[in-house]
PDB file of C-alpha atoms in Angstrom:
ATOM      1  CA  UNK L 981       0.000   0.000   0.000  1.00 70.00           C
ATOM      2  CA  UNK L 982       1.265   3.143  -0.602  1.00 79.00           C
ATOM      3  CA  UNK L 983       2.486   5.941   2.143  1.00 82.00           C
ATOM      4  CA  UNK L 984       3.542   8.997   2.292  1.00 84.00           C
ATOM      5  CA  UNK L 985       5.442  10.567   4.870  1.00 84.00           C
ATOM      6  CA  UNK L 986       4.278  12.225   8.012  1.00 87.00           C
ATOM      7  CA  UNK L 987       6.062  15.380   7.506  1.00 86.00           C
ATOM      8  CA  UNK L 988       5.383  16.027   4.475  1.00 88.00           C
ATOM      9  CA  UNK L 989       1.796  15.561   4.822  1.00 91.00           C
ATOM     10  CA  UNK L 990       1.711  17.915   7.760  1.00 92.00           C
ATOM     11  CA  UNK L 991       3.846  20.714   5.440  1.00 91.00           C
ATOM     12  CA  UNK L 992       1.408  20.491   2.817  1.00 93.00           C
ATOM     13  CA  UNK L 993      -1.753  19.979   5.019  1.00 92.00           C
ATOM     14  CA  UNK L 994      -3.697  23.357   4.593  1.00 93.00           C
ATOM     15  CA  UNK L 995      -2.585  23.440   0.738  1.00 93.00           C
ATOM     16  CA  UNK L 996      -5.763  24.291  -1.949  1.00 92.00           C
ATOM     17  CA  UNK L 997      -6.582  23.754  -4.288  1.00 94.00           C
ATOM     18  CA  UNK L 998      -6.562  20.122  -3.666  1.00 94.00           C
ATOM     19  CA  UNK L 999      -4.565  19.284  -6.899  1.00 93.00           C
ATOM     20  CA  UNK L1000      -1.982  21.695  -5.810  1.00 94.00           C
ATOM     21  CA  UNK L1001      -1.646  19.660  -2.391  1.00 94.00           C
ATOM     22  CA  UNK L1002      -1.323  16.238  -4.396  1.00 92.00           C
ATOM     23  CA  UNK L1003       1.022  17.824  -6.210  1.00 91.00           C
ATOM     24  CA  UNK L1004       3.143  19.214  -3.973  1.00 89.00           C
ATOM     25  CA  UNK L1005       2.988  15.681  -1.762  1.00 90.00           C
ATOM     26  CA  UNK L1006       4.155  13.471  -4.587  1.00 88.00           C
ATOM     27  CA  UNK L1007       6.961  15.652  -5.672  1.00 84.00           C
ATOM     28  CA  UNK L1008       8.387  16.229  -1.916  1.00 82.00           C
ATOM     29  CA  UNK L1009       8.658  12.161  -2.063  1.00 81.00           C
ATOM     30  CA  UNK L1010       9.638  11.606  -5.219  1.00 78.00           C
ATOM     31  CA  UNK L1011      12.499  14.289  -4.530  1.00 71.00           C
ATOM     32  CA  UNK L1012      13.241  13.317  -0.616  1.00 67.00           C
ATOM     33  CA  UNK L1013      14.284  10.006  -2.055  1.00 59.00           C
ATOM     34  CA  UNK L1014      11.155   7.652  -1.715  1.00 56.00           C
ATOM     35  CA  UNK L1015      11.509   6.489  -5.345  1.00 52.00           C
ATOM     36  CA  UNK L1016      11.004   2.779  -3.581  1.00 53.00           C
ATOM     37  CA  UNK L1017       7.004   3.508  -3.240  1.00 54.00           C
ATOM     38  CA  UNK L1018       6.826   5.910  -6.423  1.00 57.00           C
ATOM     39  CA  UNK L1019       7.415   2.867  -8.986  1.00 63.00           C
ATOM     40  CA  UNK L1020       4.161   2.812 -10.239  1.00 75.00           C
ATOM     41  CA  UNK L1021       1.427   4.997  -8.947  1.00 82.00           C
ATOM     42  CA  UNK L1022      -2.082   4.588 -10.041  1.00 86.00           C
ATOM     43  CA  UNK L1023      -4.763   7.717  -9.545  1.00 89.00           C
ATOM     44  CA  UNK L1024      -6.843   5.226  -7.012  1.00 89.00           C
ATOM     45  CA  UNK L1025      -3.762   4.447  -5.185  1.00 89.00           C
ATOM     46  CA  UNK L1026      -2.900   8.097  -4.811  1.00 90.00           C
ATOM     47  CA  UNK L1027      -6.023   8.399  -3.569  1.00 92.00           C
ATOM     48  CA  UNK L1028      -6.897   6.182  -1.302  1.00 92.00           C
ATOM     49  CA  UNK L1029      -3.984   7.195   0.210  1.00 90.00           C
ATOM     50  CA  UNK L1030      -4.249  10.578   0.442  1.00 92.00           C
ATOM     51  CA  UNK L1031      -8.175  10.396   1.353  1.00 92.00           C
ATOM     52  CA  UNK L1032      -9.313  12.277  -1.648  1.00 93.00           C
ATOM     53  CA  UNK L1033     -11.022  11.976  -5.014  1.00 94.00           C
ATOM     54  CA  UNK L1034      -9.691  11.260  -8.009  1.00 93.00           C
ATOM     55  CA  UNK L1035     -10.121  14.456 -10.083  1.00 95.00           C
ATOM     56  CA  UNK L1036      -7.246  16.457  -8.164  1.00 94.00           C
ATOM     57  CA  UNK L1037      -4.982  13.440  -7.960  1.00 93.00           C
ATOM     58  CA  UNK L1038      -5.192  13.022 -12.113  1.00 92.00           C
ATOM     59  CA  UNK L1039      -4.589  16.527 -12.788  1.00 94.00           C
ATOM     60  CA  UNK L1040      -1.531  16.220 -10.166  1.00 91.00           C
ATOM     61  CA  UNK L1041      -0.217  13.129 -11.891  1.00 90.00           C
ATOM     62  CA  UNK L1042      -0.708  15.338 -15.343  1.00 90.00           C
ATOM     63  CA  UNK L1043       1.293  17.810 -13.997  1.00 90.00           C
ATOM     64  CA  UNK L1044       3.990  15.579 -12.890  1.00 87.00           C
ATOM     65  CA  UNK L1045       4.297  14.230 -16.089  1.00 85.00           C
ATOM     66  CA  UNK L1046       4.609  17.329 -18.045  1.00 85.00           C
ATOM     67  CA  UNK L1047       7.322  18.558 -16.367  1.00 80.00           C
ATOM     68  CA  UNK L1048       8.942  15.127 -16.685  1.00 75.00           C
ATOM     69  CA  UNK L1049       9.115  14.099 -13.481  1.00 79.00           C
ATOM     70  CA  UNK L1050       6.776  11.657 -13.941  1.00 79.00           C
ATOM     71  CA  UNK L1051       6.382   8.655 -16.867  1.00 76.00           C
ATOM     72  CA  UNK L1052       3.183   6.424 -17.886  1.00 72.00           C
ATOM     73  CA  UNK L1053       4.718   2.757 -16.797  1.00 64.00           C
ATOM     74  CA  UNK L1054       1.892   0.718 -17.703  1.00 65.00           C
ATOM     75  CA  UNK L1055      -2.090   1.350 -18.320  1.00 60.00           C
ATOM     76  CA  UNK L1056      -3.130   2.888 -15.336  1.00 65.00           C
ATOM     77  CA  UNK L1057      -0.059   3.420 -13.757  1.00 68.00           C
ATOM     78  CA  UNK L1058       3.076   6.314 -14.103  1.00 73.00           C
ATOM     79  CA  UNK L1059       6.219   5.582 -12.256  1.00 66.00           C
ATOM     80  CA  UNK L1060       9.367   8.368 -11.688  1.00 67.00           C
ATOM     81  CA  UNK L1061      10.932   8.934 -15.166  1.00 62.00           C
ATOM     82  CA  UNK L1062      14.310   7.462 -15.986  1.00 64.00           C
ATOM     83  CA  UNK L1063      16.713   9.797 -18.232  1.00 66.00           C
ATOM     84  CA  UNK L1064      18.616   8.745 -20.907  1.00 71.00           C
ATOM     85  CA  UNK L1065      22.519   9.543 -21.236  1.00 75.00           C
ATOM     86  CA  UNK L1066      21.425  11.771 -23.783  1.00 82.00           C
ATOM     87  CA  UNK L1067      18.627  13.284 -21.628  1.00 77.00           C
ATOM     88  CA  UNK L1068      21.335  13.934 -18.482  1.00 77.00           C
ATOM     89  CA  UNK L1069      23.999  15.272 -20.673  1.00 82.00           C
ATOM     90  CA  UNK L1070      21.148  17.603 -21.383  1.00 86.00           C
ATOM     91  CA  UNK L1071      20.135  18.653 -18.526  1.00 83.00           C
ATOM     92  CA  UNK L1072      23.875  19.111 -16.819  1.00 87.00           C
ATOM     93  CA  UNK L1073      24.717  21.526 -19.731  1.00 91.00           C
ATOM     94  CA  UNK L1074      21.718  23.734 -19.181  1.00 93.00           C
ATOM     95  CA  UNK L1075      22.209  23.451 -15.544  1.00 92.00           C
ATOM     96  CA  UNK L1076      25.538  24.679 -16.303  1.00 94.00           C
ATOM     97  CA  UNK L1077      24.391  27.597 -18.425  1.00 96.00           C
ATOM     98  CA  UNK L1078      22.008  28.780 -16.350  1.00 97.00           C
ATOM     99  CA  UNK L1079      24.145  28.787 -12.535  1.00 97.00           C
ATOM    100  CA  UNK L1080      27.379  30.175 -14.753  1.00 97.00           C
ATOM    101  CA  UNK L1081      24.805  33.227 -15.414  1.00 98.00           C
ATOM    102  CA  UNK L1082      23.321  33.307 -12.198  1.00 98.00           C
ATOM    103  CA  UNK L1083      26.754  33.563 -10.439  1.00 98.00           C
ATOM    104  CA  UNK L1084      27.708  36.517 -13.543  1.00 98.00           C
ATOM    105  CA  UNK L1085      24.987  38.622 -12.128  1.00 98.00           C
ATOM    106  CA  UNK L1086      24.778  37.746  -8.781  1.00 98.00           C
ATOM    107  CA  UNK L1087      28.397  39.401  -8.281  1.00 98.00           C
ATOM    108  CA  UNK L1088      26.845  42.628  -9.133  1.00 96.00           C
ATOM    109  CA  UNK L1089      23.793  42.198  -7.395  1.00 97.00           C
ATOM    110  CA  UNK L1090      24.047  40.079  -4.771  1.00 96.00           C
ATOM    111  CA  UNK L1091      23.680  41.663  -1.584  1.00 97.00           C
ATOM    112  CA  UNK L1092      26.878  42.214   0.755  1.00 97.00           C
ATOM    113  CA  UNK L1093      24.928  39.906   3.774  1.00 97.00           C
ATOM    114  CA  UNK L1094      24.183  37.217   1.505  1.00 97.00           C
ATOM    115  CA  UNK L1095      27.264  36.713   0.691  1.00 97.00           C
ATOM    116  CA  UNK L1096      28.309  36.765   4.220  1.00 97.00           C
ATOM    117  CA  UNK L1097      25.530  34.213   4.506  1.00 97.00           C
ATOM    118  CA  UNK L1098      27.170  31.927   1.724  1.00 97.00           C
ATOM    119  CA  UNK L1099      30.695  32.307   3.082  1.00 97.00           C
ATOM    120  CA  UNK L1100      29.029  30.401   6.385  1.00 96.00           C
ATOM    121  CA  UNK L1101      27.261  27.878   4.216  1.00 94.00           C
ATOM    122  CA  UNK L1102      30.447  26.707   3.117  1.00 92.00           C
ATOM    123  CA  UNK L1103      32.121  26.871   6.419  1.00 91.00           C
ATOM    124  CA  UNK L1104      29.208  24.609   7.709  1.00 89.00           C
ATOM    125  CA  UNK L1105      30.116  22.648   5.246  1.00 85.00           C
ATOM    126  CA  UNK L1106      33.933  22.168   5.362  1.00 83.00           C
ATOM    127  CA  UNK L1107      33.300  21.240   9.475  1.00 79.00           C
ATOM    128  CA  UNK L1108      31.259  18.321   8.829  1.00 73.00           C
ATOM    129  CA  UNK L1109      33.073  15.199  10.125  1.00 59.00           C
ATOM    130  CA  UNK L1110      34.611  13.417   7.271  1.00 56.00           C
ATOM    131  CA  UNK L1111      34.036   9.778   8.755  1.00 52.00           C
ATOM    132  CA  UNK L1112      30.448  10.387   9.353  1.00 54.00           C
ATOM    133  CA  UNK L1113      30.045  11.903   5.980  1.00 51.00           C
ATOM    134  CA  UNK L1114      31.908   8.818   4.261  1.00 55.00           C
ATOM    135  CA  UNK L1115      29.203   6.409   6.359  1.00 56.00           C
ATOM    136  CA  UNK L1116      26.623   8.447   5.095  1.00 56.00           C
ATOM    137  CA  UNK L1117      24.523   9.349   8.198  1.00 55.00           C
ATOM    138  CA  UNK L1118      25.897  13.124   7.432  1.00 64.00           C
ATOM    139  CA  UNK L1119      25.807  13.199   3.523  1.00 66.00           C
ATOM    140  CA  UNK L1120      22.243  14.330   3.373  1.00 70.00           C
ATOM    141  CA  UNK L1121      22.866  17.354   5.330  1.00 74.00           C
ATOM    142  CA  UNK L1122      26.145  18.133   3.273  1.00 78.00           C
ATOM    143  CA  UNK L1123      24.150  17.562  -0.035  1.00 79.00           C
ATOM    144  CA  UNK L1124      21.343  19.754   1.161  1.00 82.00           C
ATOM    145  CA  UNK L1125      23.755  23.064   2.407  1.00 88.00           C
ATOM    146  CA  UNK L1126      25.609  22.358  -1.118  1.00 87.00           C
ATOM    147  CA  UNK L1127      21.723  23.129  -2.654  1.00 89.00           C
ATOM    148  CA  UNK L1128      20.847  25.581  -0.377  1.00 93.00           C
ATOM    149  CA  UNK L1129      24.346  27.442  -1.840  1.00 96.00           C
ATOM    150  CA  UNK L1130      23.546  27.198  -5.286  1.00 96.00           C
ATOM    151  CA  UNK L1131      20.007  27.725  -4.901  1.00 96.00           C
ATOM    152  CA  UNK L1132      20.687  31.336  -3.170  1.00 97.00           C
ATOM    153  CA  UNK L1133      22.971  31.971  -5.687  1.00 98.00           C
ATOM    154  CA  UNK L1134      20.430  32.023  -8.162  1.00 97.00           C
ATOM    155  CA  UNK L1135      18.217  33.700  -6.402  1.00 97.00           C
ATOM    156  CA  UNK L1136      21.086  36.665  -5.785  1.00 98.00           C
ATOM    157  CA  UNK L1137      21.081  37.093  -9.567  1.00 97.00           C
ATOM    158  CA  UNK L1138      17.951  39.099  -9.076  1.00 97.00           C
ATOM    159  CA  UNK L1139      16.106  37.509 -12.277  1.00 97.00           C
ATOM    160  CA  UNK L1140      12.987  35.451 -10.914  1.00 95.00           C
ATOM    161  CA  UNK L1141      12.847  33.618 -14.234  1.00 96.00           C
ATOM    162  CA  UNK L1142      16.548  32.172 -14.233  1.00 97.00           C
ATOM    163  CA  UNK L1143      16.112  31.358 -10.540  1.00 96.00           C
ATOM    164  CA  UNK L1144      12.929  29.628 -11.481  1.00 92.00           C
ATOM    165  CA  UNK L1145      14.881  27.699 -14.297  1.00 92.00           C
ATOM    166  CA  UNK L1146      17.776  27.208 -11.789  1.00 93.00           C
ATOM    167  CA  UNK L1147      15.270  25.375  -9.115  1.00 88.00           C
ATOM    168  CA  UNK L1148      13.887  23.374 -11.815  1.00 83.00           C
ATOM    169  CA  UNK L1149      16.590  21.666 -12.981  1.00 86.00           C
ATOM    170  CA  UNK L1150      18.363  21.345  -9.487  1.00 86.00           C
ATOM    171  CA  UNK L1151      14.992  19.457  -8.512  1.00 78.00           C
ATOM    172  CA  UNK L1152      15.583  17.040 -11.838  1.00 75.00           C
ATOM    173  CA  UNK L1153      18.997  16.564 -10.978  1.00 79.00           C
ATOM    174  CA  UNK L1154      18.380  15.592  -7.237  1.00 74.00           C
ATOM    175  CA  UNK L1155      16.208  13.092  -8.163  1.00 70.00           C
ATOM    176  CA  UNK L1156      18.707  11.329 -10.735  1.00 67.00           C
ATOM    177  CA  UNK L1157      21.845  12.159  -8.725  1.00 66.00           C
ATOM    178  CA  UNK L1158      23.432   8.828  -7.580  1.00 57.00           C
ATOM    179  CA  UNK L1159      24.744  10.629  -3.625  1.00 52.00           C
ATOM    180  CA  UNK L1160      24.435   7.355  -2.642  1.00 50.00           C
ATOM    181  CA  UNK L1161      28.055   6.429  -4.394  1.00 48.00           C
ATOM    182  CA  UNK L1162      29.417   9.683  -3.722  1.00 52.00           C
ATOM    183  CA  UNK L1163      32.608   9.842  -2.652  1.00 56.00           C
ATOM    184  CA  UNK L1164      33.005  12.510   0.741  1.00 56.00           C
ATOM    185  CA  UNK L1165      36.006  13.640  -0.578  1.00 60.00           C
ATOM    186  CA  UNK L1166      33.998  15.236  -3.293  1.00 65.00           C
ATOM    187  CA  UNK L1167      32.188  17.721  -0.983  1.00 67.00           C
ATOM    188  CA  UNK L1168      34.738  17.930   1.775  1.00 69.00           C
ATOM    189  CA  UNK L1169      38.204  18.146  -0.183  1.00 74.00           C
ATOM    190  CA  UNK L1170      37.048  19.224  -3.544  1.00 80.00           C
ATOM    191  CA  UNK L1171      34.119  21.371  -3.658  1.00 84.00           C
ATOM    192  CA  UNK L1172      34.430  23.485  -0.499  1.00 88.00           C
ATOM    193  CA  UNK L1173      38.101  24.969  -2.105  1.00 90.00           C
ATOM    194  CA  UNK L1174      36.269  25.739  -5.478  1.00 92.00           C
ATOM    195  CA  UNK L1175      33.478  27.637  -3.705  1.00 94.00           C
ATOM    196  CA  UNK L1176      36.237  29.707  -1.732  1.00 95.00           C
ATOM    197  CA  UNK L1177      37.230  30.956  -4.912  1.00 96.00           C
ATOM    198  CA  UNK L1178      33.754  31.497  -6.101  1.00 97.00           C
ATOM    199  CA  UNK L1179      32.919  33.206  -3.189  1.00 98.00           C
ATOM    200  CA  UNK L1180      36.041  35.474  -3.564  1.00 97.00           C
ATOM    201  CA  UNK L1181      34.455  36.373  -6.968  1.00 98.00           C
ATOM    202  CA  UNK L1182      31.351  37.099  -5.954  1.00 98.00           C
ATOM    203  CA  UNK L1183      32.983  39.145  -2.841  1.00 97.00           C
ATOM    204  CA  UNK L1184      34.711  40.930  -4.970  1.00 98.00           C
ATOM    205  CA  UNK L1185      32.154  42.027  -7.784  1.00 98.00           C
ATOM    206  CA  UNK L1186      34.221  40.327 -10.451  1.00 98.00           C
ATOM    207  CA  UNK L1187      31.321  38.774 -12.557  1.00 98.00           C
ATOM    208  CA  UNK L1188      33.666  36.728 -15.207  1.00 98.00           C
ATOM    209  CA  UNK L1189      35.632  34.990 -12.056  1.00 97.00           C
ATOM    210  CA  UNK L1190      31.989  34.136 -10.718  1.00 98.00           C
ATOM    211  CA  UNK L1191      30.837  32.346 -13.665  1.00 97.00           C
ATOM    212  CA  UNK L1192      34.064  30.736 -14.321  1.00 97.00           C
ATOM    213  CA  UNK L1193      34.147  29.396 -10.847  1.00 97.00           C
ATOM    214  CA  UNK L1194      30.811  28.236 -11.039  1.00 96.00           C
ATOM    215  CA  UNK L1195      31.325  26.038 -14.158  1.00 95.00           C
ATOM    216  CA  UNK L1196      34.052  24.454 -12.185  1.00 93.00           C
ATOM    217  CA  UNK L1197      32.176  23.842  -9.410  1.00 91.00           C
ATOM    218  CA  UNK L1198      29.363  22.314 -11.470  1.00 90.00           C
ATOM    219  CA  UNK L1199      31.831  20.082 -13.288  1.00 88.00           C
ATOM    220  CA  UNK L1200      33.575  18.762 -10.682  1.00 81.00           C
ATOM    221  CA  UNK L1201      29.721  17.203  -9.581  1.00 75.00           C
ATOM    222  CA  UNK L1202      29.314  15.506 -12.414  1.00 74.00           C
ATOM    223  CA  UNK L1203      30.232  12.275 -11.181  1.00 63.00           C
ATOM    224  CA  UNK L1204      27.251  12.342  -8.997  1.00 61.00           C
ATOM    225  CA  UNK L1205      24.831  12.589 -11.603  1.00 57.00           C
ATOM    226  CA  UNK L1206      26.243   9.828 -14.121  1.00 54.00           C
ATOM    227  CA  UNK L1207      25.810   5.989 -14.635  1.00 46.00           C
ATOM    228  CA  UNK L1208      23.644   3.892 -12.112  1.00 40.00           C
ATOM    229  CA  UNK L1209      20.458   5.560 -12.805  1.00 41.00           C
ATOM    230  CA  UNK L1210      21.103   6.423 -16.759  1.00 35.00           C
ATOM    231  CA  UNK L1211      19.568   3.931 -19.258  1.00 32.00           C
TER     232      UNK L1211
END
């Protein structure tokens, strides 16, 4: 039977209209890492879980599948979309365009206390124990701080529609990221030293450093979005 978890239910509790809520529900899961229980979900599944009618859980499931997040599996059933090589490749380059430009504009107008606030993101993450980030019981936190980074950089480039694009894609790419054979050393010793030069860019107001810095950044990850979950 499928479940959904606690929190999330509680976070999206008051949502309307009721599609939006079903909505919002599946894609927290799918993207939280529940892929297990999102292998094939049916509209009566969805639900009878969820305690509602039909009509807002199709027009959620529509949604999903529109934006790709979502693929039909069987009949009556849609499961969580597998990407082709092709497909990934894809969607890394665009990433790549689109945070190389964010960082570009962000040194300009990115406030001074955000990137105060960035320089303690990255401390935060250079001081997480390396052991319990290699056994994994710390990697989600280190992941999450690594997209709470990019994410604000995005925001920083004051264009709503490239930080829209920007959360987007970073929501595709979370879901089809393999962390789980991430190596810590790629956070810890590799990707904390490239945003200290980023973040001297973008402390500096030296847009072309900030963009260059960013593609490094972003291509040093790429190993986390490659091969166990590509078709």
């Amino acid at each position: 039977m499928l479940t959904f978890s606690d929190d999330i239910l509680k976070m999206y509790a008051n949502t309307k209209p009721a599609y939006k809520k079903v909505y919002n529900i599946l894609k927290a899961e799918i993207l939280s890492g529940q892929t297990a229980s999102m292998d094939r979900l049916t509209e009566v599944g969805v639900a009878q879980a969820l305690g509602i009618s039909r009509t807002p859980v199709r027009a959620a499931l529509s949604q999903l599948k529109s934006e790709g997040i979502l693929d039909s599996v069987s009949k009556n059933g849609v499961g969580v979309k597998q990407l082709s090589r092709s497909d990934k490749a894809g969607l890394l380059y665009m990433d790549e365009v689109l945070e190389s430009t964010a960082a570009y504009l962000a040194a300009t107008n990115g406030s001074q206390e955000d990137i105060d606030t960035l320089f303690e993101i990255n401390d935060t993450i250079r001081h997480f124990h390396y052991e319990s980030v290699k056994n994994n019981t710390e990697l989600k936190g280190v992941r999450d701080l690594h997209l709470q980074f990019h994410l604000m950089i995005a925001k920083m480039s004051g264009n709503r529609f490239l930080y829209k694009e920007v959360v987007e894609l970073r929501s595709l790419m979370r879901m089809h990221s393999n962390d789980e054979h991430a190596r810590p050393s790629v956070y810890l010793d590799t990707i904390t030293p490239c945003h200290d030069k980023l973040l001297e860019a973008l402390n500096a107001r030296y847009p072309e450093g900030a963009k260059l810095w960013m593609k490094v950044d972003l291509n040093l990850l790429k190993s986390i979005y490659s091969d166990s979950k590509m078709q």
